XYZ file of N, CA and C in Angstrom:
594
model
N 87.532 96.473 128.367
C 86.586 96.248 129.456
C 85.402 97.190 129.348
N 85.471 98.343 129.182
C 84.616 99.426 128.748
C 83.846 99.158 127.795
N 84.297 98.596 126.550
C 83.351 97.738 125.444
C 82.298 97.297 125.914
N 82.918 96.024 126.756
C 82.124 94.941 127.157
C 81.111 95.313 127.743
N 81.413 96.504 128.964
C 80.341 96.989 129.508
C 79.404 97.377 129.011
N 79.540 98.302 127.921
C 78.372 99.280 127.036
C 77.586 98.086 126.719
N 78.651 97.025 125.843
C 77.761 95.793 125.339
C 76.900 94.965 125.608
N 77.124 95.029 127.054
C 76.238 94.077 128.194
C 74.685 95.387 128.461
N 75.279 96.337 128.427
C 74.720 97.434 129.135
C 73.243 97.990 127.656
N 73.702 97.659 126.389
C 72.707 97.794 125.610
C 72.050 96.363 125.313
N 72.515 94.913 125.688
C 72.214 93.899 125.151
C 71.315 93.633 126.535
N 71.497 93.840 127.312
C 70.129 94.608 128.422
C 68.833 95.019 128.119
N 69.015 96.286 127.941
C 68.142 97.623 127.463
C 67.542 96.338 126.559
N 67.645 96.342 125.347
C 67.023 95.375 124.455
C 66.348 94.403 124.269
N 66.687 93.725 125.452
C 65.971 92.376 126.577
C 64.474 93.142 126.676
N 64.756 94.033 127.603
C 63.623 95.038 127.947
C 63.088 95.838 127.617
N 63.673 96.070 126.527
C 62.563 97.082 125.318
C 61.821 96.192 124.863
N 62.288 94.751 124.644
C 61.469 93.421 123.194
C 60.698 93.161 124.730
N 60.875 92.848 126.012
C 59.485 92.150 126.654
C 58.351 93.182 127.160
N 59.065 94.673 127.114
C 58.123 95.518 127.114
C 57.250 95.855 125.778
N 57.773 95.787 124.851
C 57.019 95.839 123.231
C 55.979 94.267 123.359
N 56.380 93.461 124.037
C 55.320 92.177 123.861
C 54.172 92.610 125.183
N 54.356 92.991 126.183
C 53.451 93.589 127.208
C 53.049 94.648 126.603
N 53.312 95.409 125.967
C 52.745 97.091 125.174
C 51.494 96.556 124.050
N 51.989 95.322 123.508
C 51.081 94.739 122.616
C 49.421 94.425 123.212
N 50.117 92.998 124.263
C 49.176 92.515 124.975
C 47.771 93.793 125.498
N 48.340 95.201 126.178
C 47.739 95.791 126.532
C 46.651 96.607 125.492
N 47.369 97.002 124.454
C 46.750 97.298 123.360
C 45.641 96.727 123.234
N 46.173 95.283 122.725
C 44.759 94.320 122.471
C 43.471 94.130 123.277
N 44.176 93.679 124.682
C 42.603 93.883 125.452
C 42.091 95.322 126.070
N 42.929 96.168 125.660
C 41.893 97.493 125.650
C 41.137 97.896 124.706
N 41.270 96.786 123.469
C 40.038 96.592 122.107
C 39.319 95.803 122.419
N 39.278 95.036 123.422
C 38.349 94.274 123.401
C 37.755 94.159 124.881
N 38.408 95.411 125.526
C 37.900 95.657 127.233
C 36.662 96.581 127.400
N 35.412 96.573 126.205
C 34.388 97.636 126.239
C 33.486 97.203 127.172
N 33.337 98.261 128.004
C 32.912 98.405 129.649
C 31.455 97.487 129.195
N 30.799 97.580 128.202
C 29.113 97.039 127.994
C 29.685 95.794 127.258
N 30.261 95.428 127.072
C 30.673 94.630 126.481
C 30.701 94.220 124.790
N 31.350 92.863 124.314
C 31.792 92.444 122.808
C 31.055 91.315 122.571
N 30.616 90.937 121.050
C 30.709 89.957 120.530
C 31.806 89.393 119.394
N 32.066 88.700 119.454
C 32.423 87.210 118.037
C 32.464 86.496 118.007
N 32.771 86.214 116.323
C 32.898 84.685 115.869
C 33.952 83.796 116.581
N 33.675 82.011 116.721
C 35.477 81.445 117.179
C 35.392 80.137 116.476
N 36.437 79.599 116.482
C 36.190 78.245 115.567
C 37.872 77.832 116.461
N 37.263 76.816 117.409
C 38.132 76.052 118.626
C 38.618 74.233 117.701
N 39.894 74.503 117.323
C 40.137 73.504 117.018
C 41.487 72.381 117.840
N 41.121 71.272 118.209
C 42.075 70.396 119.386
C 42.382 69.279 118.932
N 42.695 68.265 119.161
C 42.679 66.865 119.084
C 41.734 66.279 118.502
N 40.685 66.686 119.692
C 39.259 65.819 119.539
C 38.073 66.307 118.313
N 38.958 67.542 117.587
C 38.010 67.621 116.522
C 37.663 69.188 116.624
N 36.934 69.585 115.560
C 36.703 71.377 115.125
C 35.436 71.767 115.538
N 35.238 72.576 116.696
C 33.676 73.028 116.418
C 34.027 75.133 116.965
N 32.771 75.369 116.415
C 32.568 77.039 115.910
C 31.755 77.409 116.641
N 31.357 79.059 117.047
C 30.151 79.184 117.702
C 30.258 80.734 117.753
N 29.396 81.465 118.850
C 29.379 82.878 118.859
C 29.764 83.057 120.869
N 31.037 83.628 120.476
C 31.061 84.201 122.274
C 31.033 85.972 122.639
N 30.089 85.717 123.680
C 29.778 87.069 124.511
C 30.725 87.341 125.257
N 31.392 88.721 125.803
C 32.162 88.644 126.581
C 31.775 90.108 127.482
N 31.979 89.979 128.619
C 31.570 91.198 129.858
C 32.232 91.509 130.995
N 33.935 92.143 130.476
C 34.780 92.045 131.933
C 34.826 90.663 132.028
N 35.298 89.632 133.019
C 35.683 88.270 133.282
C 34.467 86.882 132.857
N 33.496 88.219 132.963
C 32.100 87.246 132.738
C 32.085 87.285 130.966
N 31.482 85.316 130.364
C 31.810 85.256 129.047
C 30.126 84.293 128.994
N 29.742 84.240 127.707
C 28.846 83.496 127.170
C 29.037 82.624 125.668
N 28.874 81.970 125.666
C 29.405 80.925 124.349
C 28.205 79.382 123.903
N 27.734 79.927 122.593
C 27.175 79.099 121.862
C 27.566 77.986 120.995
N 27.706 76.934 121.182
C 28.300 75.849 119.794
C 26.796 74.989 119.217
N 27.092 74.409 118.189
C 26.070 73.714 118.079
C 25.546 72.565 118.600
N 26.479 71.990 120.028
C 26.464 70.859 120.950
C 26.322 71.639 121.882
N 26.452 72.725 122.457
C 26.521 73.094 124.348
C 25.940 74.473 124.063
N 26.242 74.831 125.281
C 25.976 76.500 125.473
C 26.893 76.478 126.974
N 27.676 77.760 127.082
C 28.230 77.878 128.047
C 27.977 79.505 128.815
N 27.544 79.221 130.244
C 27.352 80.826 130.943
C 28.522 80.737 131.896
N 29.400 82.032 132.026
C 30.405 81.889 133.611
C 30.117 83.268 133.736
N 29.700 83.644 134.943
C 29.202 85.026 135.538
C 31.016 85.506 136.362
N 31.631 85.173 135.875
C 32.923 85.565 136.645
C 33.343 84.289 137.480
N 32.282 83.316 137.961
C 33.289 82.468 139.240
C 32.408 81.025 138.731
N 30.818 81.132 138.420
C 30.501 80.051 138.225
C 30.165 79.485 136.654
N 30.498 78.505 136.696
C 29.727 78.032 135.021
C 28.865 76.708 134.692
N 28.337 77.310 134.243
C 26.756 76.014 133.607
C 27.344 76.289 132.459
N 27.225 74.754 131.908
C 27.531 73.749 130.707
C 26.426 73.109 130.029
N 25.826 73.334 129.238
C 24.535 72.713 129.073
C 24.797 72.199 127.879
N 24.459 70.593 127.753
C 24.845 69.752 126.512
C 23.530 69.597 125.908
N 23.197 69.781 125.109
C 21.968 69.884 124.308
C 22.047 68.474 124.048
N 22.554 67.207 123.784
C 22.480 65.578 123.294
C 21.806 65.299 124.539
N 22.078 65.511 125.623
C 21.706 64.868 126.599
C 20.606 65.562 127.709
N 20.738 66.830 127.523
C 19.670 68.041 128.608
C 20.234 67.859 130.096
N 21.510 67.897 129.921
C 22.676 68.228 131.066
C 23.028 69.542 131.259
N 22.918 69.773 132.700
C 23.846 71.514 132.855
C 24.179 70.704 134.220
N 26.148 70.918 133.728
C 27.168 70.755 134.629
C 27.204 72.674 135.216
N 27.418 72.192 136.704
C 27.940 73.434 137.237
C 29.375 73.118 138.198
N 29.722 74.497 137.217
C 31.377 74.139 138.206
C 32.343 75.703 138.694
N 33.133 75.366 139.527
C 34.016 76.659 139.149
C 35.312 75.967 138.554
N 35.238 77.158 137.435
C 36.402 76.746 136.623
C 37.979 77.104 137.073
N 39.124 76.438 136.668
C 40.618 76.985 136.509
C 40.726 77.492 135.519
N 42.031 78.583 135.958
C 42.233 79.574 135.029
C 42.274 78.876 133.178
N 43.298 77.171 133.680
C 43.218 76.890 132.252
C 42.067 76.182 131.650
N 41.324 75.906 132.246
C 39.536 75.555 131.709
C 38.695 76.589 131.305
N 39.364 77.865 131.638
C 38.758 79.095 130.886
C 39.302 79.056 130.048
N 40.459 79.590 129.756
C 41.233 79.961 128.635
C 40.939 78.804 127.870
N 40.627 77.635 127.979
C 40.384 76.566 127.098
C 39.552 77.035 126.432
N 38.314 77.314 126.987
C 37.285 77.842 126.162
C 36.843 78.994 125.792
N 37.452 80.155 126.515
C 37.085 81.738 126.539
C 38.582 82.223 125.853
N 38.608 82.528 124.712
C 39.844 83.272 124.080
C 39.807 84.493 124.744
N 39.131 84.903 125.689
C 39.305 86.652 125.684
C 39.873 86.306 127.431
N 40.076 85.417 128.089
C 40.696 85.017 128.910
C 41.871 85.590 129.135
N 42.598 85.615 127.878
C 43.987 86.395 128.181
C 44.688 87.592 128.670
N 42.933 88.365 128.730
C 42.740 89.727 128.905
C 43.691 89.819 130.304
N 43.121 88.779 131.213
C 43.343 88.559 132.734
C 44.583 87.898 133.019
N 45.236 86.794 131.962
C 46.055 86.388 132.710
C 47.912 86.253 132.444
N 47.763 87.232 131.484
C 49.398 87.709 131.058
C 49.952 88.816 131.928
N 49.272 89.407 132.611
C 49.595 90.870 133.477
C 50.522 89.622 134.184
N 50.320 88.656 135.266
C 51.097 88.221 136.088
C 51.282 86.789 135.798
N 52.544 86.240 136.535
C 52.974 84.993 136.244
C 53.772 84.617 135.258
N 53.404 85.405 133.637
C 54.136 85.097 132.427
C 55.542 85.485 132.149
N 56.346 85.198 131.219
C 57.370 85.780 130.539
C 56.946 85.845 128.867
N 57.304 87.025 128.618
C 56.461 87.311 127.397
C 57.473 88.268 126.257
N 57.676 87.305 125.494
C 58.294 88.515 124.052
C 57.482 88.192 123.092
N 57.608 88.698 121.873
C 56.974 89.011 120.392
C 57.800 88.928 119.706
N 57.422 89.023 118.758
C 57.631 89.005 116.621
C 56.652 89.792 115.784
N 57.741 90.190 114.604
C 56.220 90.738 114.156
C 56.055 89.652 112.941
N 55.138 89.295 112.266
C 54.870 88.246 111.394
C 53.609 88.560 110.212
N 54.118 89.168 109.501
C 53.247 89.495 108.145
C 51.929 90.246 108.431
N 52.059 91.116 109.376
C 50.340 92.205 109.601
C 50.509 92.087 110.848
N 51.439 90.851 111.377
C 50.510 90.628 112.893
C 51.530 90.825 113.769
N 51.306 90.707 115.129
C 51.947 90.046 116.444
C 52.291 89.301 116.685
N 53.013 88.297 116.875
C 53.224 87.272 117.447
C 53.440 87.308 119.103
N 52.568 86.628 120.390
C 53.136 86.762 121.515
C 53.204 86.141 122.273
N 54.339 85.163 122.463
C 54.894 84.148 122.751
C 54.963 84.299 124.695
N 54.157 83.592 125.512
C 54.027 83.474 126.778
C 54.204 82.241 127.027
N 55.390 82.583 128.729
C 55.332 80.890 129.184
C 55.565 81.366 130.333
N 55.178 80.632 131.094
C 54.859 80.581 132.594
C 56.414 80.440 133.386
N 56.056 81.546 134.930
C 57.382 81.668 135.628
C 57.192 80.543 136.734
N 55.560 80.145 136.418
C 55.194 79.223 137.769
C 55.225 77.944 137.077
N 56.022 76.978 137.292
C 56.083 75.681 136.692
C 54.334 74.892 137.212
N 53.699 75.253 138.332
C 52.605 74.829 139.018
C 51.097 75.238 137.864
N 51.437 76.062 136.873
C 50.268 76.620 136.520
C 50.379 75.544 135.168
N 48.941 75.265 134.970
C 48.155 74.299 133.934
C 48.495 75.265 132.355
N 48.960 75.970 132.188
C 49.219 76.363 130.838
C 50.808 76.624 130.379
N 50.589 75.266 130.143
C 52.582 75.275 129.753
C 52.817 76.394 128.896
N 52.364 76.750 127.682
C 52.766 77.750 127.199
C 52.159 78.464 126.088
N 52.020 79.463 125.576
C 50.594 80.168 124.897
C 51.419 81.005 123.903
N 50.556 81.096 122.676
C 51.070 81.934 121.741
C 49.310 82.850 121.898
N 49.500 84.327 121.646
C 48.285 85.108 121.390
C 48.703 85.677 119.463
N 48.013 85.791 118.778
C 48.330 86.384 117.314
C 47.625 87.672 117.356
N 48.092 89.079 116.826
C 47.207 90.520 117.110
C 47.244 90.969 115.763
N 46.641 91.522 115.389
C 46.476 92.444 114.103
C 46.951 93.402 114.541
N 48.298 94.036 113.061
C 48.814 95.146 113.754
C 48.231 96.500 113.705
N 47.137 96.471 112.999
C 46.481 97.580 112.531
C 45.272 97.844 113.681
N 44.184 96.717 113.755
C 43.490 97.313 114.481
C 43.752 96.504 116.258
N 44.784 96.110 116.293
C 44.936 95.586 117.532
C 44.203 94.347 118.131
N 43.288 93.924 117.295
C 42.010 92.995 117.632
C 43.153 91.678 117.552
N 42.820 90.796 118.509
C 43.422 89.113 118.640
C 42.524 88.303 117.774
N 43.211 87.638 116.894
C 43.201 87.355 115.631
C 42.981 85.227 116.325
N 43.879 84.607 117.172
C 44.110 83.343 117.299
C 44.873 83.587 118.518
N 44.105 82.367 119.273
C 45.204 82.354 120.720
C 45.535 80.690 120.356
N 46.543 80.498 120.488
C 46.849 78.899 120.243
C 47.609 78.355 122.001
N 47.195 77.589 122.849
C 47.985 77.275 124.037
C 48.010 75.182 123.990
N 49.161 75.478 124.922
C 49.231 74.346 125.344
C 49.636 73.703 126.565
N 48.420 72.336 126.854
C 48.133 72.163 128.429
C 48.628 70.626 128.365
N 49.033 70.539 128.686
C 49.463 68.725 129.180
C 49.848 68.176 127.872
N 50.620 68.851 127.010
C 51.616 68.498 126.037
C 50.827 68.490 124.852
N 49.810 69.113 124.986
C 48.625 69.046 124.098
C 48.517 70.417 123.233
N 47.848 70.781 122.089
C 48.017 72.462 121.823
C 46.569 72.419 121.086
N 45.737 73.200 121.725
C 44.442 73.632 121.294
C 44.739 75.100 120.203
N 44.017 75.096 119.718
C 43.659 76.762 118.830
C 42.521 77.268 119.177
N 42.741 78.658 118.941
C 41.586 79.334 119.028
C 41.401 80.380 117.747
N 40.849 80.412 116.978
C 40.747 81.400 115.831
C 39.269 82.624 116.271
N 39.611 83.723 115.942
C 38.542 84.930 116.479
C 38.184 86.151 115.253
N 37.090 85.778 114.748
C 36.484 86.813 113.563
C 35.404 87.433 114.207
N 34.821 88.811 113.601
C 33.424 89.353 113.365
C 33.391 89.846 115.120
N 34.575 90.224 115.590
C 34.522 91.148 116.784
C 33.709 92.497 116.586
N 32.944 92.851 117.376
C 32.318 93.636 117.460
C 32.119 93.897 118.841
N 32.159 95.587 119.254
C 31.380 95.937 120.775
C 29.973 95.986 120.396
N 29.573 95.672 121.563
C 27.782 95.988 121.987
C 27.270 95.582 123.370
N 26.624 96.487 123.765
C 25.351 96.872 125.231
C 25.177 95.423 125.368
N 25.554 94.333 126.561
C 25.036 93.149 126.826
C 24.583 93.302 128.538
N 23.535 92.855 128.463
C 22.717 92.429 130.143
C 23.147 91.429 130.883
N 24.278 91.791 132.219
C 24.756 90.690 133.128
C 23.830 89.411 133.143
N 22.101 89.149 132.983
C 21.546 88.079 132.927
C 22.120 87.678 131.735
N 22.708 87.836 130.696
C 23.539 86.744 130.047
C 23.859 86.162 130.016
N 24.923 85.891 131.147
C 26.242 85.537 131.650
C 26.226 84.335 132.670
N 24.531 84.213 133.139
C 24.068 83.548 133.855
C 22.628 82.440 133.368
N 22.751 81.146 133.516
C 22.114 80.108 133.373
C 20.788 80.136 134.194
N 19.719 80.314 133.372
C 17.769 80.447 134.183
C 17.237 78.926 133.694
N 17.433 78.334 134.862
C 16.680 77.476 134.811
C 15.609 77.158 134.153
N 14.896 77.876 134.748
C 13.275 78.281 133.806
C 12.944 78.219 132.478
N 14.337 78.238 131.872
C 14.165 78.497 130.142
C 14.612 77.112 129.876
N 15.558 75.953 130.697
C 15.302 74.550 130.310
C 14.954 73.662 131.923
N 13.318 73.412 131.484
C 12.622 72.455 132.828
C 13.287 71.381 132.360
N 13.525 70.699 131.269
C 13.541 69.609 131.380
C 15.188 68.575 131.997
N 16.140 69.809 131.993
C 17.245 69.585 132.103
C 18.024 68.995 133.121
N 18.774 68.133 133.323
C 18.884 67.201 134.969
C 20.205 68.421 135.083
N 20.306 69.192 136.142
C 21.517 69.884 136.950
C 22.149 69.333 137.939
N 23.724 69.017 137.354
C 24.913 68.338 137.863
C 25.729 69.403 138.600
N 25.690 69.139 139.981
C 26.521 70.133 140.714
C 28.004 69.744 140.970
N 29.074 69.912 140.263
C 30.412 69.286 140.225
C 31.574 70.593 140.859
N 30.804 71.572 142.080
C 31.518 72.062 142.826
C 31.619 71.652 143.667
């Protein structure tokens, strides 16, 4: 009986050393990529509907993102969508999983709560396997990939309505960015019809 106990009693501990080593990770990472003035990089978002690449800004919750079809601003709560085919800017407030759809650095914010989270380690990297305690939340379940060396998130891969998007992330870099970033000026497209879809 004493066995059993110890056995239960370290097969415990172990539970909670491996989901604390996958939270120890997570934290790591976005404190590489939590620089108060903020980051740039490369991303190349690949889904269903096909592969496209671009350059995203990121500033605390607020993100900026270039493709060669859109441009995207979210100042923290709102976002303009601007489709360059057509000279559309959708404005909306987004869900958590319509960010993370498009903002890989999203994750910064939303593994602290809600998730269950262990790891692997896998040839250099992290592996960190998240799935939701709230059956109600739009992101059935998320893998993040980390470099074990410099901590930088390498690929967030998730999946939303049985579906699994990628996210691949190169050419991270910090640098000094101006909150007008983050935010959509009219002024710079007159010609553009603005869709208010809040």
């Amino acid at each position: 009986m004493k066995k059993i106990t110890v056995l239960l009693a370290i097969m415990l501990f172990s539970v909670g050393a491996w989901a604390q080593s996958a939270r120890t990770i997570l934290d790591r990472a976005a404190a590489t990529v939590s620089n108060p003035g903020g980051m740039e990089a490369h991303f190349q978002m690949i889904t269903k509907q096909g592969t496209t690449s671009g350059q995203i800004a990121v500033k605390g919750s607020k993100f900026h993102a270039t493709t060669p079809d859109a441009t995207i601003w979210f100042d923290g709560k709102t976002q303009w969508t601007y489709m360059k085919g057509n000279e559309e800017v959708s404005v909306s407030n987004p869900s958590e999983a319509e960010l993370q759809a498009i903002n890989p650095y999203n994750f910064i914010n939303i593994y602290k709560k809600g998730f269950s989270l262990s790891s692997r380690s896998v040839s250099g990297f992290y592996e960190v396997h998240l799935t939701p305690t709230d059956r109600k939340r739009n992101i059935e379940e998320m893998y993040i990939i980390v470099d074990q060396k410099t901590y930088h998130p390498t690929h967030v891969k998730m999946r939303r309505k049985g579906k699994w998007s990628v996210i691949l992330i190169s050419q991270l870099k910090n640098t000094p960015l101006s909150d007008a970033l983050f935010q959509f000026n009219a002024k710079d497209f007159p010609k553009a019809e603005i869709i208010d879809l809040r």
